[in-house]
CSV table of C-alpha atoms in Angstrom, one decimal:
chain,number,residue,atom,x,y,z
A,4,UNK,CA,0.0,0.0,0.0
A,5,UNK,CA,2.8,2.4,1.0
A,6,UNK,CA,4.6,1.6,-2.3
A,7,UNK,CA,1.4,2.2,-4.3
A,8,UNK,CA,0.9,5.6,-2.6
A,9,UNK,CA,4.5,6.5,-3.1
A,10,UNK,CA,4.2,5.7,-6.8
A,11,UNK,CA,1.1,7.8,-7.1
A,12,UNK,CA,2.7,10.7,-5.3
A,13,UNK,CA,5.8,10.5,-7.6
A,14,UNK,CA,3.6,10.3,-10.8
A,15,UNK,CA,1.4,13.2,-9.7
A,16,UNK,CA,4.5,15.3,-8.8
A,17,UNK,CA,6.1,14.6,-12.1
A,18,UNK,CA,2.8,15.5,-13.9
A,19,UNK,CA,2.4,18.7,-11.9
A,20,UNK,CA,6.0,19.6,-12.7
A,21,UNK,CA,5.5,19.1,-16.5
A,22,UNK,CA,2.3,21.2,-16.4
A,23,UNK,CA,3.9,24.0,-14.5
A,24,UNK,CA,7.0,23.9,-16.8
A,25,UNK,CA,4.7,24.1,-19.8
A,26,UNK,CA,2.8,27.1,-18.3
A,27,UNK,CA,6.1,28.9,-17.6
A,28,UNK,CA,7.2,28.2,-21.2
A,29,UNK,CA,4.0,29.7,-22.5
A,30,UNK,CA,4.1,32.9,-20.4
A,31,UNK,CA,7.9,33.4,-20.3
A,32,UNK,CA,8.9,36.4,-22.4
A,33,UNK,CA,10.7,35.5,-25.6
A,34,UNK,CA,14.3,36.5,-26.1
A,35,UNK,CA,15.5,38.1,-29.3
A,36,UNK,CA,19.2,37.4,-28.9
A,37,UNK,CA,21.2,34.8,-27.1
A,38,UNK,CA,24.4,36.7,-26.0
A,39,UNK,CA,25.8,33.4,-24.7
A,40,UNK,CA,25.5,31.8,-28.2
A,41,UNK,CA,26.1,35.0,-30.1
A,42,UNK,CA,23.1,34.6,-32.4
A,43,UNK,CA,19.5,35.8,-32.9
A,44,UNK,CA,16.9,33.4,-31.6
A,45,UNK,CA,13.9,32.2,-33.6
A,46,UNK,CA,10.7,34.1,-33.0
A,47,UNK,CA,7.0,32.9,-33.0
A,48,UNK,CA,6.3,32.2,-36.7
A,49,UNK,CA,3.5,34.0,-38.4
A,50,UNK,CA,0.6,31.7,-39.2
A,51,UNK,CA,-0.2,31.4,-42.9
A,52,UNK,CA,-2.3,28.7,-44.6
A,53,UNK,CA,0.3,28.1,-47.4
A,54,UNK,CA,3.1,27.6,-44.7
A,55,UNK,CA,0.8,25.2,-42.9
A,56,UNK,CA,0.1,23.1,-46.0
A,57,UNK,CA,3.7,22.9,-47.2
A,58,UNK,CA,5.0,22.0,-43.7
A,59,UNK,CA,7.2,25.1,-43.2
A,60,UNK,CA,5.1,26.4,-40.3
A,61,UNK,CA,5.8,23.3,-38.2
A,62,UNK,CA,9.5,23.5,-39.0
A,63,UNK,CA,9.6,27.1,-37.9
A,64,UNK,CA,7.5,26.4,-34.8
A,65,UNK,CA,9.9,23.6,-33.8
A,66,UNK,CA,12.9,25.9,-34.2
A,67,UNK,CA,11.0,28.6,-32.2
A,68,UNK,CA,10.2,26.2,-29.3
A,69,UNK,CA,13.8,24.9,-29.1
A,70,UNK,CA,15.3,28.4,-29.1
A,71,UNK,CA,12.8,29.8,-26.5
A,72,UNK,CA,12.8,26.7,-24.3
A,73,UNK,CA,12.8,27.9,-20.6
A,74,UNK,CA,16.1,27.5,-18.8
A,75,UNK,CA,17.7,26.3,-22.0
A,76,UNK,CA,21.1,27.6,-21.1
A,77,UNK,CA,21.0,25.9,-17.7
A,78,UNK,CA,20.3,22.5,-19.3
A,79,UNK,CA,23.2,23.1,-21.7
A,80,UNK,CA,25.5,23.8,-18.7
A,81,UNK,CA,24.3,20.7,-16.9
A,82,UNK,CA,25.2,18.6,-20.0
A,83,UNK,CA,28.6,20.2,-20.1
A,84,UNK,CA,29.1,19.6,-16.4
A,85,UNK,CA,28.2,15.9,-16.8
A,86,UNK,CA,30.5,15.4,-19.8
A,87,UNK,CA,33.5,17.1,-18.3
A,88,UNK,CA,33.2,16.6,-14.5
A,89,UNK,CA,31.5,13.2,-14.3
A,90,UNK,CA,32.7,11.4,-17.4
A,91,UNK,CA,36.0,13.3,-17.3
A,92,UNK,CA,36.1,14.2,-21.0
A,93,UNK,CA,38.9,16.6,-21.7
A,94,UNK,CA,36.8,18.7,-24.1
A,95,UNK,CA,33.2,19.2,-25.1
A,96,UNK,CA,32.9,19.3,-28.9
A,97,UNK,CA,36.5,20.5,-29.2
A,98,UNK,CA,35.9,23.2,-26.6
A,99,UNK,CA,38.1,23.0,-23.5
A,100,UNK,CA,38.8,25.1,-20.4
A,101,UNK,CA,42.2,25.8,-18.8
A,102,UNK,CA,42.5,28.2,-15.8
A,103,UNK,CA,39.1,29.9,-16.5
A,104,UNK,CA,40.0,30.4,-20.2
A,105,UNK,CA,38.0,28.9,-23.0
A,106,UNK,CA,39.7,27.4,-26.0
A,107,UNK,CA,38.8,25.7,-29.2
A,108,UNK,CA,41.1,23.0,-30.5
A,109,UNK,CA,42.6,23.6,-34.0
A,110,UNK,CA,44.4,20.6,-35.5
A,111,UNK,CA,45.9,19.1,-37.5
A,112,UNK,CA,48.2,21.2,-39.7
A,113,UNK,CA,46.9,21.4,-43.3
A,114,UNK,CA,50.2,21.9,-45.1
A,115,UNK,CA,48.5,22.4,-48.5
A,116,UNK,CA,46.4,25.2,-47.0
A,117,UNK,CA,49.5,27.0,-45.7
A,118,UNK,CA,51.2,26.7,-49.1
A,119,UNK,CA,48.0,28.1,-50.7
A,120,UNK,CA,48.1,31.0,-48.2
A,121,UNK,CA,51.7,31.9,-49.2
A,122,UNK,CA,50.9,31.6,-52.9
A,123,UNK,CA,47.9,33.9,-52.4
A,124,UNK,CA,50.1,36.5,-50.7
A,125,UNK,CA,52.6,36.3,-53.5
A,126,UNK,CA,50.0,36.7,-56.2
A,127,UNK,CA,48.3,39.7,-54.6
A,128,UNK,CA,51.7,41.4,-54.1
A,129,UNK,CA,52.8,40.7,-57.7
A,130,UNK,CA,49.5,41.8,-59.1
A,131,UNK,CA,48.9,45.1,-57.2
A,132,UNK,CA,52.0,46.1,-55.2
A,133,UNK,CA,55.1,45.8,-57.4
A,134,UNK,CA,56.4,49.2,-56.1
A,135,UNK,CA,55.4,48.9,-52.5
A,136,UNK,CA,57.0,47.8,-49.2
A,137,UNK,CA,55.4,44.4,-48.3
A,138,UNK,CA,55.3,42.7,-45.0
A,139,UNK,CA,53.4,39.9,-43.3
A,140,UNK,CA,52.8,38.8,-39.8
A,141,UNK,CA,51.1,35.7,-38.3
A,142,UNK,CA,48.6,36.0,-35.4
A,143,UNK,CA,48.8,32.9,-33.2
A,144,UNK,CA,45.5,31.5,-32.0
A,145,UNK,CA,45.2,31.0,-28.2
A,146,UNK,CA,46.1,27.3,-28.4
A,147,UNK,CA,49.6,28.4,-29.2
A,148,UNK,CA,50.1,29.3,-25.6
A,149,UNK,CA,48.4,26.5,-23.7
A,150,UNK,CA,47.5,23.4,-25.8
A,151,UNK,CA,50.7,21.5,-25.8
A,152,UNK,CA,51.6,21.8,-22.1
A,153,UNK,CA,48.0,20.9,-21.1
A,154,UNK,CA,47.8,17.8,-23.3
A,155,UNK,CA,45.5,19.1,-26.1
A,156,UNK,CA,45.8,18.6,-29.8
A,157,UNK,CA,47.2,21.6,-31.6
A,158,UNK,CA,48.9,22.8,-34.8
A,159,UNK,CA,52.6,22.4,-35.5
A,160,UNK,CA,53.1,26.2,-35.3
A,161,UNK,CA,56.8,26.0,-36.1
A,162,UNK,CA,56.2,24.2,-39.3
A,163,UNK,CA,53.4,26.5,-40.2
A,164,UNK,CA,55.6,29.6,-39.8
A,165,UNK,CA,58.5,27.9,-41.7
A,166,UNK,CA,56.3,27.1,-44.7
A,167,UNK,CA,55.2,30.7,-44.9
A,168,UNK,CA,58.7,32.0,-44.5
A,169,UNK,CA,60.1,29.6,-47.2
A,170,UNK,CA,57.3,30.3,-49.7
A,171,UNK,CA,56.6,34.0,-49.6
A,172,UNK,CA,58.7,36.2,-51.9
A,173,UNK,CA,59.9,39.8,-51.7
A,174,UNK,CA,58.1,40.4,-48.4
A,175,UNK,CA,59.5,40.7,-44.9
A,176,UNK,CA,58.1,38.6,-42.0
A,177,UNK,CA,57.3,40.4,-38.7
A,178,UNK,CA,57.4,37.9,-35.9
A,179,UNK,CA,55.0,39.0,-33.1
A,180,UNK,CA,54.8,35.6,-31.3
A,181,UNK,CA,57.3,36.6,-28.6
A,182,UNK,CA,55.4,39.9,-28.0
A,183,UNK,CA,52.2,38.1,-27.0
A,184,UNK,CA,51.2,36.0,-24.0
A,185,UNK,CA,47.9,34.2,-23.2
A,186,UNK,CA,46.9,37.1,-20.9
A,187,UNK,CA,46.7,39.3,-24.0
A,188,UNK,CA,43.7,37.4,-25.2
A,189,UNK,CA,40.1,37.4,-23.9
A,190,UNK,CA,39.3,34.4,-21.7
A,191,UNK,CA,35.9,33.8,-23.4
A,192,UNK,CA,36.8,34.8,-27.0
A,193,UNK,CA,39.3,34.0,-29.7
A,194,UNK,CA,40.5,37.6,-30.1
A,195,UNK,CA,43.3,39.6,-28.5
A,196,UNK,CA,42.8,42.6,-26.2
A,197,UNK,CA,43.4,45.9,-27.8
A,198,UNK,CA,44.7,47.5,-24.6
A,199,UNK,CA,47.5,44.9,-24.5
A,200,UNK,CA,48.6,45.5,-28.1
A,201,UNK,CA,50.6,48.7,-27.9
A,202,UNK,CA,53.9,46.7,-27.9
A,203,UNK,CA,52.8,44.7,-30.9
A,204,UNK,CA,51.8,47.9,-32.7
A,205,UNK,CA,55.2,49.4,-32.0
A,206,UNK,CA,56.9,46.3,-33.3
A,207,UNK,CA,55.0,46.3,-36.5
A,208,UNK,CA,55.5,50.1,-37.1
A,209,UNK,CA,59.2,49.9,-36.4
A,210,UNK,CA,59.6,46.9,-38.7
A,211,UNK,CA,57.9,49.0,-41.4
A,212,UNK,CA,60.3,51.8,-40.8
A,213,UNK,CA,57.9,53.9,-38.8
A,214,UNK,CA,59.7,55.1,-35.8
A,215,UNK,CA,57.3,57.7,-34.5
A,216,UNK,CA,57.0,57.6,-30.8
A,217,UNK,CA,54.2,55.6,-29.3
A,218,UNK,CA,51.2,57.4,-27.8
A,219,UNK,CA,51.3,56.6,-24.1
A,220,UNK,CA,48.3,58.8,-23.3
A,221,UNK,CA,45.4,56.6,-24.7
A,222,UNK,CA,42.1,57.0,-23.0
A,223,UNK,CA,40.3,53.8,-22.1
A,224,UNK,CA,36.6,53.0,-22.5
A,225,UNK,CA,35.6,49.9,-20.6
A,226,UNK,CA,32.5,47.7,-21.2
A,227,UNK,CA,31.5,45.2,-18.6
A,228,UNK,CA,30.2,41.7,-19.3
A,229,UNK,CA,31.7,40.9,-22.7
A,230,UNK,CA,30.6,37.3,-23.6
A,231,UNK,CA,33.0,36.1,-26.3
A,232,UNK,CA,32.3,33.6,-29.0
A,233,UNK,CA,33.6,30.7,-27.0
A,234,UNK,CA,31.4,31.4,-24.0
A,235,UNK,CA,28.2,30.1,-25.6
A,236,UNK,CA,30.0,27.1,-27.2
A,237,UNK,CA,31.4,26.1,-23.8
A,238,UNK,CA,28.0,26.4,-21.9
A,239,UNK,CA,30.1,27.2,-18.8
A,240,UNK,CA,29.7,29.5,-15.8
A,241,UNK,CA,33.0,31.3,-16.4
A,242,UNK,CA,32.8,35.0,-15.7
A,243,UNK,CA,32.5,37.3,-18.7
A,244,UNK,CA,35.4,39.4,-19.9
A,245,UNK,CA,35.7,43.2,-20.0
A,246,UNK,CA,36.1,44.8,-23.4
A,247,UNK,CA,38.3,47.9,-23.5
A,248,UNK,CA,39.2,50.2,-26.4
A,249,UNK,CA,41.9,52.8,-26.6
A,250,UNK,CA,41.4,56.3,-28.0
A,251,UNK,CA,43.0,59.6,-28.3
A,252,UNK,CA,42.5,62.9,-30.2
A,253,UNK,CA,44.0,61.5,-33.5
A,254,UNK,CA,41.7,58.4,-33.5
A,255,UNK,CA,38.7,60.5,-32.5
A,256,UNK,CA,39.3,62.7,-35.5
A,257,UNK,CA,39.6,59.8,-37.9
A,258,UNK,CA,36.7,58.8,-40.1
A,259,UNK,CA,36.1,55.4,-41.6
A,260,UNK,CA,34.5,54.8,-45.0
A,261,UNK,CA,32.4,51.6,-45.1
A,262,UNK,CA,32.2,50.5,-48.8
A,263,UNK,CA,29.3,48.2,-48.0
A,264,UNK,CA,27.1,50.8,-46.4
A,265,UNK,CA,28.6,53.5,-48.7
A,266,UNK,CA,28.9,56.0,-45.9
A,267,UNK,CA,31.3,57.1,-43.1
A,268,UNK,CA,31.2,55.4,-39.7
A,269,UNK,CA,33.1,55.7,-36.5
A,270,UNK,CA,36.4,53.9,-35.5
A,271,UNK,CA,34.5,52.8,-32.4
A,272,UNK,CA,30.8,52.9,-31.9
A,273,UNK,CA,29.6,52.2,-28.4
A,274,UNK,CA,26.2,51.1,-29.6
A,275,UNK,CA,27.8,48.1,-31.4
A,276,UNK,CA,28.6,46.6,-28.0
A,277,UNK,CA,24.9,45.6,-27.8
A,278,UNK,CA,25.2,43.7,-31.1
A,279,UNK,CA,25.1,39.9,-31.2
A,280,UNK,CA,28.9,40.1,-31.4
A,281,UNK,CA,30.1,42.8,-29.1
A,282,UNK,CA,33.5,42.8,-30.7
A,283,UNK,CA,31.7,44.8,-33.5
A,284,UNK,CA,32.7,47.9,-31.4
A,285,UNK,CA,36.0,47.8,-33.3
A,286,UNK,CA,35.3,49.2,-36.8
A,287,UNK,CA,31.7,47.8,-36.9
A,288,UNK,CA,32.7,44.2,-37.1
A,289,UNK,CA,33.3,41.9,-40.1
A,290,UNK,CA,33.6,44.1,-43.2
A,291,UNK,CA,34.9,43.4,-46.7
A,292,UNK,CA,36.5,46.8,-47.2
A,293,UNK,CA,37.1,49.8,-45.1
A,294,UNK,CA,39.3,52.9,-45.3
A,295,UNK,CA,40.4,54.8,-42.2
A,296,UNK,CA,41.2,58.5,-43.1
A,297,UNK,CA,43.4,60.4,-40.7
A,298,UNK,CA,43.3,64.2,-41.3
A,299,UNK,CA,46.0,64.7,-38.6
A,300,UNK,CA,48.6,63.0,-40.9
A,301,UNK,CA,49.4,65.0,-44.0
A,302,UNK,CA,52.3,62.9,-45.3
A,303,UNK,CA,50.0,61.1,-47.8
A,304,UNK,CA,51.4,57.8,-46.7
A,305,UNK,CA,49.1,54.8,-47.0
A,306,UNK,CA,48.9,51.3,-45.6
A,307,UNK,CA,47.0,48.4,-47.1
A,308,UNK,CA,46.2,45.7,-44.5
A,309,UNK,CA,44.8,42.3,-45.7
A,310,UNK,CA,43.4,41.0,-42.5
A,311,UNK,CA,40.8,39.2,-40.5
A,312,UNK,CA,38.9,40.5,-37.4
A,313,UNK,CA,42.2,40.7,-35.4
A,314,UNK,CA,43.1,43.6,-37.6
A,315,UNK,CA,40.0,45.5,-36.5
A,316,UNK,CA,41.4,46.2,-33.0
A,317,UNK,CA,45.1,46.6,-34.1
A,318,UNK,CA,44.7,49.1,-37.0
A,319,UNK,CA,43.5,52.1,-34.9
A,320,UNK,CA,46.9,51.8,-33.0
A,321,UNK,CA,48.7,52.2,-36.4
A,322,UNK,CA,46.8,55.1,-37.9
A,323,UNK,CA,48.9,57.9,-36.4
A,324,UNK,CA,51.6,57.1,-38.9
A,325,UNK,CA,49.4,57.1,-42.0
A,326,UNK,CA,47.1,59.4,-43.8
A,327,UNK,CA,45.0,56.4,-44.8
A,328,UNK,CA,44.8,52.7,-43.9
A,329,UNK,CA,42.8,50.4,-46.2
A,330,UNK,CA,41.5,47.3,-44.6
A,331,UNK,CA,40.7,44.4,-46.9
A,332,UNK,CA,39.2,41.1,-45.6
A,333,UNK,CA,39.8,38.4,-48.3
A,334,UNK,CA,37.0,36.3,-46.8
A,335,UNK,CA,34.4,38.7,-48.1
A,336,UNK,CA,35.8,40.4,-51.2
A,337,UNK,CA,37.0,39.3,-54.6
A,338,UNK,CA,39.6,40.9,-57.0
A,339,UNK,CA,36.9,42.6,-59.2
A,340,UNK,CA,35.3,44.4,-56.2
A,341,UNK,CA,38.8,45.3,-54.9
A,342,UNK,CA,39.8,46.9,-58.2
A,343,UNK,CA,36.5,48.7,-58.4
A,344,UNK,CA,36.9,50.6,-55.2
A,345,UNK,CA,40.6,50.8,-54.4
A,346,UNK,CA,43.1,52.8,-56.4
A,347,UNK,CA,46.6,51.6,-55.5
A,348,UNK,CA,49.1,54.3,-54.4
A,349,UNK,CA,52.7,53.4,-55.2
A,350,UNK,CA,55.4,53.3,-52.6
A,351,UNK,CA,52.9,52.4,-49.9
A,352,UNK,CA,53.2,49.9,-47.1
A,353,UNK,CA,51.3,46.5,-47.4
A,354,UNK,CA,50.7,44.2,-44.4
A,355,UNK,CA,49.2,40.7,-44.6
A,356,UNK,CA,48.0,39.6,-41.2
A,357,UNK,CA,45.8,36.5,-40.7
A,358,UNK,CA,45.5,34.3,-37.7
A,359,UNK,CA,46.8,30.7,-37.8
A,360,UNK,CA,43.3,29.2,-37.9
A,361,UNK,CA,42.5,31.0,-41.2
A,362,UNK,CA,45.9,30.2,-42.7
A,363,UNK,CA,45.1,26.5,-41.9
A,364,UNK,CA,41.7,26.8,-43.6
A,365,UNK,CA,42.7,29.1,-46.5
A,366,UNK,CA,39.9,28.1,-48.8
A,367,UNK,CA,37.9,30.9,-47.2
A,368,UNK,CA,40.4,33.5,-48.5
A,369,UNK,CA,41.7,31.8,-51.6
A,370,UNK,CA,38.5,32.7,-53.6
A,371,UNK,CA,39.8,36.3,-54.0
A,372,UNK,CA,41.0,35.7,-57.6
A,373,UNK,CA,38.0,33.5,-58.7
């Protein structure tokens, strides 16, 4: 009898829980953005007869219910906890945590991709910059600093750098690996911290024969609660980062022409911190083509940077030495578009700078000449 009553109580309790949870899901306010996952969430689909008949309505409704599921993030964190703490898995879908920092494994070295990256640099240089000063640097991903000593799979960074050095022609390599440490990167994101890059900027400028004294009087703007791209993937309880940008009178007086929007934008726009990707604060995020114009520099000297998103935070620290900096992201532009908008100025400086992950997956930049 006691067992029967106990079973009834358990069954009723479970039923009540399900009903209450369903009610909470119905009345809970829908979220528009998941800052943890860095994406927009599906919203309640509009009901239309044609969508109902072709089945699209049910697909959209399923996506909506999954995205708006109450306590969804908590359940993801429980799953991660079980995998890593109970089953002692070293990573969760290639995401791993070391000392409150979140990392994403990158392996193994794709040598053909590295050769293709070097060949692409050579072709761009030979096609557009025959009378320019050409340099390249390699931005190490975070694994460079922690993976090997903590037993995680990683790239052969030495081999990667050597392939680039042995297969690029008529351009100088600027080695910044010894000027960086793991503390120069965000804990929850793949990117580096701009406030820690003044030494890197000085190294690059000096290597390109720009010896103007560094500005030690930058003003800092700090944003709390920066959830980087790895935060959502890790489904962890790690504290968010702070995002800081550096500014001075020269940077504030600069204007940036956005060729996609066909208008001028700011070097930093505080409103962009509320975007899905808060790193958009730096030059508005991922852009195919930008030109920073510096009215404070009247030398007429120009710099062309072929870059990924790491260049968004570094380039403002270089602008004092140039009248213009052109930022070209080979992931989003082809040669026809480049030639349409950019008129090459001879005797300029050219800097190729991509991170190791992109060099190891160069198909996303190799389409430039297609």
